[in-house]
Structure formats: structure tokens, C-alpha cells
Coordinates of C-alpha atoms (C1' of nucleotides) in Angstrom, one line a residue:
Chain A
M224 CA -3.8 -23.0 -9.1
E225 CA -3.1 -24.4 -5.9
D226 CA -4.7 -22.9 -3.1
K227 CA -3.0 -24.9 -0.7
E228 CA -4.7 -24.3 2.4
G229 CA -7.6 -22.9 4.0
S230 CA -5.3 -23.1 6.9
N231 CA -6.6 -20.0 8.4
P232 CA -9.2 -20.7 10.8
G233 CA -11.2 -18.2 9.1
A234 CA -11.3 -15.7 11.7
E235 CA -8.3 -13.9 10.8
F236 CA -6.4 -13.3 7.8
T237 CA -2.8 -13.3 8.0
S238 CA -0.9 -11.9 5.3
D239 CA 2.5 -11.8 6.4
S240 CA 3.7 -13.3 9.4
S241 CA 3.7 -9.9 10.8
W242 CA 0.3 -8.7 10.9
T243 CA -3.1 -10.0 11.2
L244 CA -6.4 -8.6 10.2
S245 CA -9.6 -9.9 11.1
G246 CA -13.0 -9.0 10.2
G247 CA -14.8 -12.0 10.9
G248 CA -13.7 -14.4 8.3
P249 CA -14.5 -14.9 4.8
D250 CA -18.1 -15.5 5.4
S251 CA -18.7 -12.4 7.2
V252 CA -16.7 -10.8 4.6
S253 CA -19.1 -11.3 2.0
N254 CA -21.7 -9.4 3.7
S255 CA -19.6 -7.2 5.4
V256 CA -18.3 -4.5 3.9
N257 CA -18.0 -3.4 7.2
Y258 CA -14.9 -5.2 7.7
F259 CA -13.7 -3.0 10.3
F260 CA -13.6 0.6 11.0
D261 CA -13.5 1.1 14.5
G262 CA -11.7 4.2 15.5
E263 CA -9.7 4.3 12.5
S264 CA -11.0 7.4 11.3
S265 CA -8.3 9.0 13.2
I266 CA -5.8 7.0 11.4
L267 CA -7.1 7.9 8.2
S268 CA -7.1 11.5 9.0
E269 CA -3.6 11.1 9.9
F270 CA -3.0 10.2 6.4
G271 CA -5.1 12.8 5.2
W272 CA -7.8 10.5 4.4
D273 CA -11.0 11.4 5.9
L274 CA -13.8 8.9 5.8
P275 CA -16.9 8.6 7.7
T276 CA -16.3 6.1 10.3
D277 CA -19.5 4.4 9.7
H278 CA -18.9 4.1 6.1
E279 CA -18.6 0.7 4.8
F280 CA -15.7 0.1 2.8
G281 CA -13.0 -1.9 4.1
R282 CA -11.0 -2.0 7.1
F283 CA -8.2 0.3 7.6
V284 CA -5.6 -0.9 9.7
E285 CA -2.7 1.1 10.5
L286 CA 0.5 -0.8 10.5
D287 CA 3.2 0.7 12.4
R288 CA 6.7 0.8 11.9
T289 CA 8.3 -0.3 15.0
E290 CA 11.7 -1.5 15.3
A291 CA 12.0 -3.8 12.5
R292 CA 9.2 -5.7 11.2
L293 CA 6.3 -5.3 13.5
E294 CA 3.9 -4.0 11.1
L295 CA 0.8 -4.1 13.1
A296 CA 0.6 -3.9 16.7
G297 CA -1.8 -6.4 18.0
N298 CA -4.3 -8.2 16.0
F299 CA -7.6 -7.0 15.3
S300 CA -10.3 -9.2 16.4
G301 CA -13.6 -8.4 17.6
S302 CA -13.8 -5.8 20.1
Q303 CA -10.1 -5.7 20.6
S304 CA -9.7 -4.2 17.2
C305 CA -10.7 -0.9 18.6
A306 CA -8.2 -0.8 21.2
A307 CA -5.6 -2.2 19.1
A308 CA -6.3 0.0 16.3
D309 CA -6.3 2.9 18.5
D310 CA -3.1 2.1 20.0
V311 CA -1.4 1.7 16.8
A312 CA -2.9 4.8 15.6
R313 CA -1.5 6.9 18.3
C314 CA 1.6 5.2 18.2
S315 CA 2.5 5.8 14.7
V316 CA 1.0 9.0 14.3
S317 CA 3.2 10.8 16.5
G318 CA 6.3 9.5 15.0
T319 CA 6.8 10.6 11.6
A320 CA 3.7 11.3 11.0
S321 CA 2.9 12.3 8.5
N322 CA 0.4 14.6 7.7
P323 CA 2.3 16.8 5.5
G324 CA -0.6 19.0 5.7
G325 CA 0.5 19.2 9.2
T326 CA -2.4 18.2 11.1
A327 CA -2.1 15.3 13.2
D328 CA -4.7 16.3 15.5
V329 CA -6.4 13.2 16.4
S330 CA -4.1 10.9 17.9
T331 CA -1.4 13.3 18.6
S332 CA -3.7 14.0 21.4
N333 CA -1.7 11.6 23.3
P334 CA 1.7 13.0 23.6
S335 CA 3.0 10.4 25.8
V336 CA 2.5 7.9 23.2
S337 CA 4.5 9.7 20.7
S338 CA 7.5 8.4 22.4
S339 CA 6.5 5.0 21.5
S340 CA 7.3 5.6 18.0
S341 CA 10.7 6.2 19.4
E342 CA 13.0 5.0 16.9
D343 CA 12.1 7.0 14.0
P344 CA 14.7 9.5 13.4
P345 CA 13.3 12.9 13.3
E346 CA 14.8 13.6 10.0
K347 CA 12.9 10.9 8.4
S348 CA 10.1 12.8 7.0
T349 CA 7.6 11.2 5.0
G350 CA 7.3 11.8 1.4
C351 CA 8.6 14.6 -0.5
G352 CA 7.3 16.8 2.2
G353 CA 10.7 16.9 3.7
K354 CA 13.1 15.5 1.3
P355 CA 13.9 12.3 -0.3
P356 CA 14.1 10.3 2.8
E357 CA 14.8 7.2 1.1
I358 CA 18.2 6.5 -0.1
P359 CA 17.8 5.4 -3.5
S360 CA 18.4 1.9 -4.3
K361 CA 21.6 0.2 -3.7
V362 CA 23.1 3.0 -2.0
R363 CA 21.2 2.2 1.0
K364 CA 22.6 -1.2 1.2
K365 CA 24.5 -1.8 4.3
G366 CA 24.4 -0.1 7.5
Q367 CA 21.3 1.8 6.7
K368 CA 18.2 0.5 8.2
R369 CA 15.2 0.4 6.3
I370 CA 13.0 3.2 7.3
R371 CA 9.5 2.4 7.6
Q372 CA 6.9 4.9 7.1
P373 CA 3.6 4.8 8.8
R374 CA 1.4 2.6 7.0
F375 CA -2.0 1.2 7.1
A376 CA -3.8 -1.4 5.2
F377 CA -7.3 -2.0 4.2
M378 CA -9.2 -4.8 2.6
T379 CA -11.4 -4.4 -0.3
K380 CA -13.4 -6.8 -2.1
S381 CA -12.4 -6.5 -5.7
E382 CA -11.7 -8.5 -8.7
V383 CA -8.8 -6.4 -9.7
D384 CA -5.7 -6.4 -7.7
H385 CA -4.6 -3.0 -8.3
L386 CA -7.3 -0.7 -7.3
E387 CA -7.3 2.7 -8.7
D388 CA -7.0 5.3 -6.0
G389 CA -6.4 8.3 -8.0
Y390 CA -2.7 8.0 -8.1
R391 CA -0.4 6.5 -10.5
W392 CA 1.7 3.6 -9.4
R393 CA 4.5 1.7 -10.9
K394 CA 5.0 -1.8 -10.0
Y395 CA 8.5 -2.5 -9.0
G396 CA 8.2 -6.0 -7.7
Q397 CA 6.2 -9.0 -7.1
K398 CA 6.8 -11.8 -4.7
A399 CA 5.3 -14.9 -3.7
V400 CA 4.1 -14.8 -0.2
K401 CA 4.4 -17.5 2.2
N402 CA 1.1 -19.1 3.1
S403 CA -0.6 -17.6 0.3
P404 CA -1.2 -18.8 -3.2
F405 CA -1.3 -15.3 -4.4
P406 CA 1.7 -13.1 -5.0
R407 CA 2.2 -9.8 -3.5
S408 CA 2.8 -6.9 -5.7
Y409 CA 4.8 -3.8 -4.8
Y410 CA 4.0 -0.5 -6.2
R411 CA 5.5 2.9 -5.9
C412 CA 4.0 6.2 -6.7
T413 CA 5.2 7.3 -10.0
N414 CA 5.7 10.8 -8.8
S415 CA 9.4 11.1 -8.5
K416 CA 9.2 13.1 -5.4
C417 CA 6.7 10.9 -3.7
I418 CA 7.9 7.9 -1.9
V419 CA 4.7 6.4 -1.1
K420 CA 4.5 2.7 -1.7
K421 CA 1.9 0.2 -1.5
R422 CA 1.6 -3.5 -1.5
V423 CA -1.2 -5.3 -2.9
E424 CA -2.1 -8.9 -2.2
R425 CA -5.0 -11.1 -2.1
S426 CA -6.3 -12.7 0.9
S427 CA -5.6 -16.3 0.9
E428 CA -8.8 -16.7 2.7
D429 CA -11.0 -15.1 0.2
P430 CA -9.4 -14.4 -3.1
T431 CA -11.9 -11.8 -3.8
I432 CA -10.5 -9.7 -1.0
V433 CA -7.6 -7.4 -1.9
I434 CA -5.5 -6.2 0.8
T435 CA -3.8 -3.0 0.1
T436 CA -1.1 -1.6 2.3
Y437 CA 0.0 1.9 1.9
E438 CA 3.2 3.1 3.3
G439 CA 3.9 6.8 3.5
Q440 CA 1.8 9.6 2.4
H441 CA 1.4 11.3 -0.9
C442 CA 2.8 14.8 -1.0
H443 CA 1.0 15.7 -4.1
H444 CA -2.5 15.7 -5.4
S445 CA -4.0 12.7 -6.9
V446 CA -3.6 12.6 -10.6
A447 CA -7.0 11.5 -11.1
F448 CA -6.7 8.9 -13.8
P449 CA -4.1 8.5 -16.3
R450 CA -6.5 8.9 -19.1
G451 CA -7.9 12.0 -17.6
G452 CA -4.5 13.5 -17.7
L453 CA -2.2 14.3 -15.0
I454 CA -2.6 17.0 -12.6
S455 CA 0.4 19.0 -11.8
H456 CA 1.4 16.9 -8.9
E457 CA 4.9 18.0 -9.3
A458 CA 3.9 21.4 -8.5
A459 CA 2.1 20.2 -5.6
C460 CA 5.2 18.5 -4.4
G461 CA 7.4 21.4 -4.9
G462 CA 5.0 23.7 -3.3
Q463 CA 3.2 23.2 -0.2
L464 CA 2.1 19.9 0.7
T465 CA -1.4 19.2 0.6
P466 CA -3.5 16.9 2.5
A467 CA -2.2 14.2 0.4
V468 CA -4.8 11.9 -0.6
S469 CA -7.2 14.6 -0.6
Q470 CA -9.8 12.1 -1.2
F471 CA -10.1 8.6 -0.8
Y472 CA -11.3 7.5 -4.1
H473 CA -11.3 3.9 -4.4
P474 CA -12.4 3.0 -7.8
G475 CA -12.1 -0.5 -7.1
V476 CA -15.2 0.0 -5.3
Q477 CA -17.8 1.9 -7.1
L478 CA -19.4 3.2 -4.1
H479 CA -16.5 5.3 -3.4
R480 CA -17.8 7.7 -5.7
E481 CA -19.8 8.8 -2.9
I482 CA -17.2 8.8 -0.4
P483 CA -15.8 12.1 -1.3
L484 CA -19.1 13.6 -0.9
S485 CA -19.7 12.3 2.5
I486 CA -16.2 12.6 3.5
T487 CA -16.1 16.2 3.9
Q488 CA -15.4 16.6 7.4
S489 CA -12.4 18.1 8.9
Q490 CA -10.8 18.2 5.6
S491 CA -13.8 19.2 3.8
Q492 CA -11.9 22.2 2.9
A493 CA -9.3 20.3 1.2
H494 CA -11.8 18.3 -0.6
Q495 CA -13.4 21.3 -2.0
A496 CA -10.2 22.6 -3.1
P497 CA -9.5 22.9 -6.7
I498 CA -8.1 19.6 -6.8
D499 CA -11.3 18.3 -5.7
V500 CA -11.9 14.9 -4.7
G501 CA -11.3 12.1 -6.9
G502 CA -14.9 11.3 -6.9
S503 CA -15.9 14.4 -8.3
R504 CA -12.9 14.5 -10.5
S505 CA -13.2 13.6 -14.0
E506 CA -13.5 10.1 -13.6
P507 CA -14.1 8.2 -16.6
E508 CA -16.7 5.7 -16.0
P509 CA -20.3 6.4 -15.9
T510 CA -21.1 3.6 -13.7
T511 CA -22.6 6.0 -11.3
S512 CA -26.0 4.9 -11.8
K513 CA -25.2 1.7 -10.1
P514 CA -27.0 1.4 -6.9
P515 CA -24.6 0.8 -4.1
T516 CA -25.9 -2.4 -2.9
D517 CA -23.9 -4.4 -0.6
E518 CA -23.0 -6.4 -3.4
G519 CA -22.2 -3.5 -5.5
L520 CA -20.2 -1.9 -2.9
L521 CA -17.6 -4.4 -2.6
G522 CA -18.9 -7.0 -4.8
D523 CA -18.9 -5.7 -8.2
I524 CA -16.2 -3.3 -8.8
V525 CA -13.7 -3.4 -11.3
P526 CA -14.4 -0.2 -12.9
P527 CA -14.7 -0.8 -16.6
G528 CA -12.2 1.5 -17.8
M529 CA -10.5 2.3 -14.7
R530 CA -7.5 0.1 -15.1
N531 CA -5.0 2.3 -16.8
R532 CA -3.4 -0.5 -18.4
Chain B
dC96 C1' 10.7 6.4 -27.6
dG97 C1' 8.8 6.6 -23.1
dC98 C1' 6.6 4.3 -19.6
dG99 C1' 5.2 0.4 -17.2
dT100 C1' 5.6 -4.7 -16.2
dT101 C1' 8.0 -8.9 -15.5
dT102 C1' 11.3 -11.5 -13.2
dG103 C1' 15.5 -13.3 -11.2
dA104 C1' 18.9 -11.8 -8.1
dC105 C1' 20.4 -9.6 -4.1
dC106 C1' 20.2 -7.7 0.5
dA107 C1' 18.5 -7.0 5.3
dG108 C1' 16.2 -8.5 9.3
dC109 C1' 14.4 -12.0 12.2
dG110 C1' 13.8 -16.5 14.4
dC111 C1' 15.8 -20.7 15.6
Chain C
dG166 C1' 25.7 -18.7 12.6
dC167 C1' 22.3 -20.2 9.4
dG168 C1' 18.3 -20.3 6.9
dC169 C1' 14.0 -18.2 5.8
dT170 C1' 11.3 -14.5 4.2
dG171 C1' 10.1 -9.9 2.9
dG172 C1' 11.5 -6.0 0.3
dT173 C1' 14.0 -3.9 -3.5
dC174 C1' 16.7 -3.4 -7.6
dA175 C1' 17.5 -3.4 -12.3
dA176 C1' 17.9 -5.5 -16.8
dA177 C1' 14.9 -7.2 -20.2
dC178 C1' 10.8 -6.9 -22.4
dG179 C1' 6.2 -5.3 -24.0
dC180 C1' 3.0 -1.9 -25.3
dG181 C1' 1.0 2.4 -27.0

DNA sequence: CGCGTTTGACCAGCGC
DNA sequence: GCGCTGGTCAAACGCG
């Protein structure tokens, strides 16, 4: 097709006009699984995703929901990333935050910041944790402002656009993105009570990079994989919320099989819970034996039978 | 038949 | 005020 431009200097990837990520450019990308990961562990934990900060995976960038479109405060580049990320993190956390599990320890540490999130109406709870915050469809139409949930994005080197993360998603839209030859896909958690959404797009810089942006937080357990059968997420929803994404299983990247294992930190409890981590869950493929080489980590992914469809 | 994807249209927010 | 762009809807369609 037409990859129109390499316009980007290479240092930063800009997906929408609104946010910028930068890990060092396409080149560095290849060898850098370490896209980023600065102080984001806090962010992740906010979302219930605990990952070893030093783990190489992809960069998590929390996008915040400020007034209207500012999705990411500041751009991440070099050392700034830390600060920036940190800022964002604190900022958003406080607001709606999210952790249905209820633990927004990390960033909340900065109470003052919380105000920054200002605008979000208290009522706006994320996910089914509170109640269907989002006015369904057209009803929302006029007057109502789009409510943004805390979000964060991460980049993953993958061949497949839609990476399995243990949840089931339904695509509800696709749109061409400006400055990018690749379309952006919009997904929504299939759990009727869960309002988590995610956007998936490819980096115009490096087509092998998939940028996934999550918005909101799951209020139910992962469903493992379609084939494996669903887990009573409904129940989870109705009942008490759980540390949402109890695990960060990113099938798109084989290595993640290990993640759950190493993840166990603050939420280790959760991980050990019955629901267990996706990694340990009944995942289909046997690819385990694959040595997580750098290449393997982000390079070869595409779990054989992971795609549900 | 149920569920998920595709796709064109519509709407909201933002920048100029 | 206007145009652009992102985000969402929903009908149509495909697949198992």
C-alpha cells in the first residue's frame, strides 16, 4: 500500500495528533523491547496490571483524560519520559481511577495532584465497577460530553494487530488515521458490563509495532481464551470487582507467558487467585519452549492458535 | 442462530 | 463559523 511518509523523524511516533510516544525510533525499536518502562509500573498497578518494571515488553504510557482530547500529557522522550510518565500517572490515577480493586496506592500518594484530574465527575466510575457509566449509544448524543477513562498505551512488536490479552473483544469500528497508512481499530470488551475499550493501530514508523491503547479497566476476570471457554466474568462483574486484568498476558508476545510468574508483586495475591494468571491459565499453545530471545520476545509472536478468529 | 466483523454515516470536539 | 479528525453507531454481512 502506500506508506506515504516516513515523515516522522524517527524519534517519536505520533499516532494521533494528540499523543506521542517515543522509544528511540524504529531502529532502537527492533532491539528494544525495552521501549520504555520508566516509572510506569505505578501506572500499571493502577490498572491492576503489575509488571516488573525492568521487564522488557513494551512501553506503557498512560494517557490521561484531560479536558477534551489531551490524551497524553507530555511526550516521552529520553529522560523526560520518566517525569512525564510519572506526571501523567499521578494525574490520572487520582481521578477516576480506577482500580476497582480499590488500590490506587502508588500514585495516589500525591493527593495534591488528584485535583489535576479535576474534571472528571465523581460519578463516573470506571467499568462496571460502579455502574454503566457510559450512556449507550446515541442517547449520549448532544450535551453529554464524552467521558474519558484513564487510559494507557503500550507498544508491542507483533505481526497481528489484535493481540490476545486474555479478554474478548469485539471490534466496533475502524478508521483511517491521519498520517498513518494503517487504520485504527476500535475494540470493546464483550462483557456487557465491562466498558473497557481499546484501540489498536500500527505504528506508521514501524509497521511491526502495534500500539494498543486501553481505556478503562476490566471489572471482571479475563476470560482466558475463547477456545478455552469463558470464565464466569459476569459473576465477577456482579460480585466484587477484582483486580481487573489480573494478569497481563500478552499473547502477542510469547514471552508474556513468563510475565505472570514474575509479576507477582503487590498483587501476587490476585495472581494466585483462582482465576490465576493468564499465563498459567489454560492457554492453548505450546509454544512455551520457545526461548525468549530478544527476537522472540517481540519479534516472533503471533501465537499460532491464539487468534480467536 | 448467535456472535463477530465490516463499513458508511453521523456526531462531538478542536483548531484555525 | 467552518472544516477536519477522532470516535461511535448500527445495518449488513460472514462464519461457525
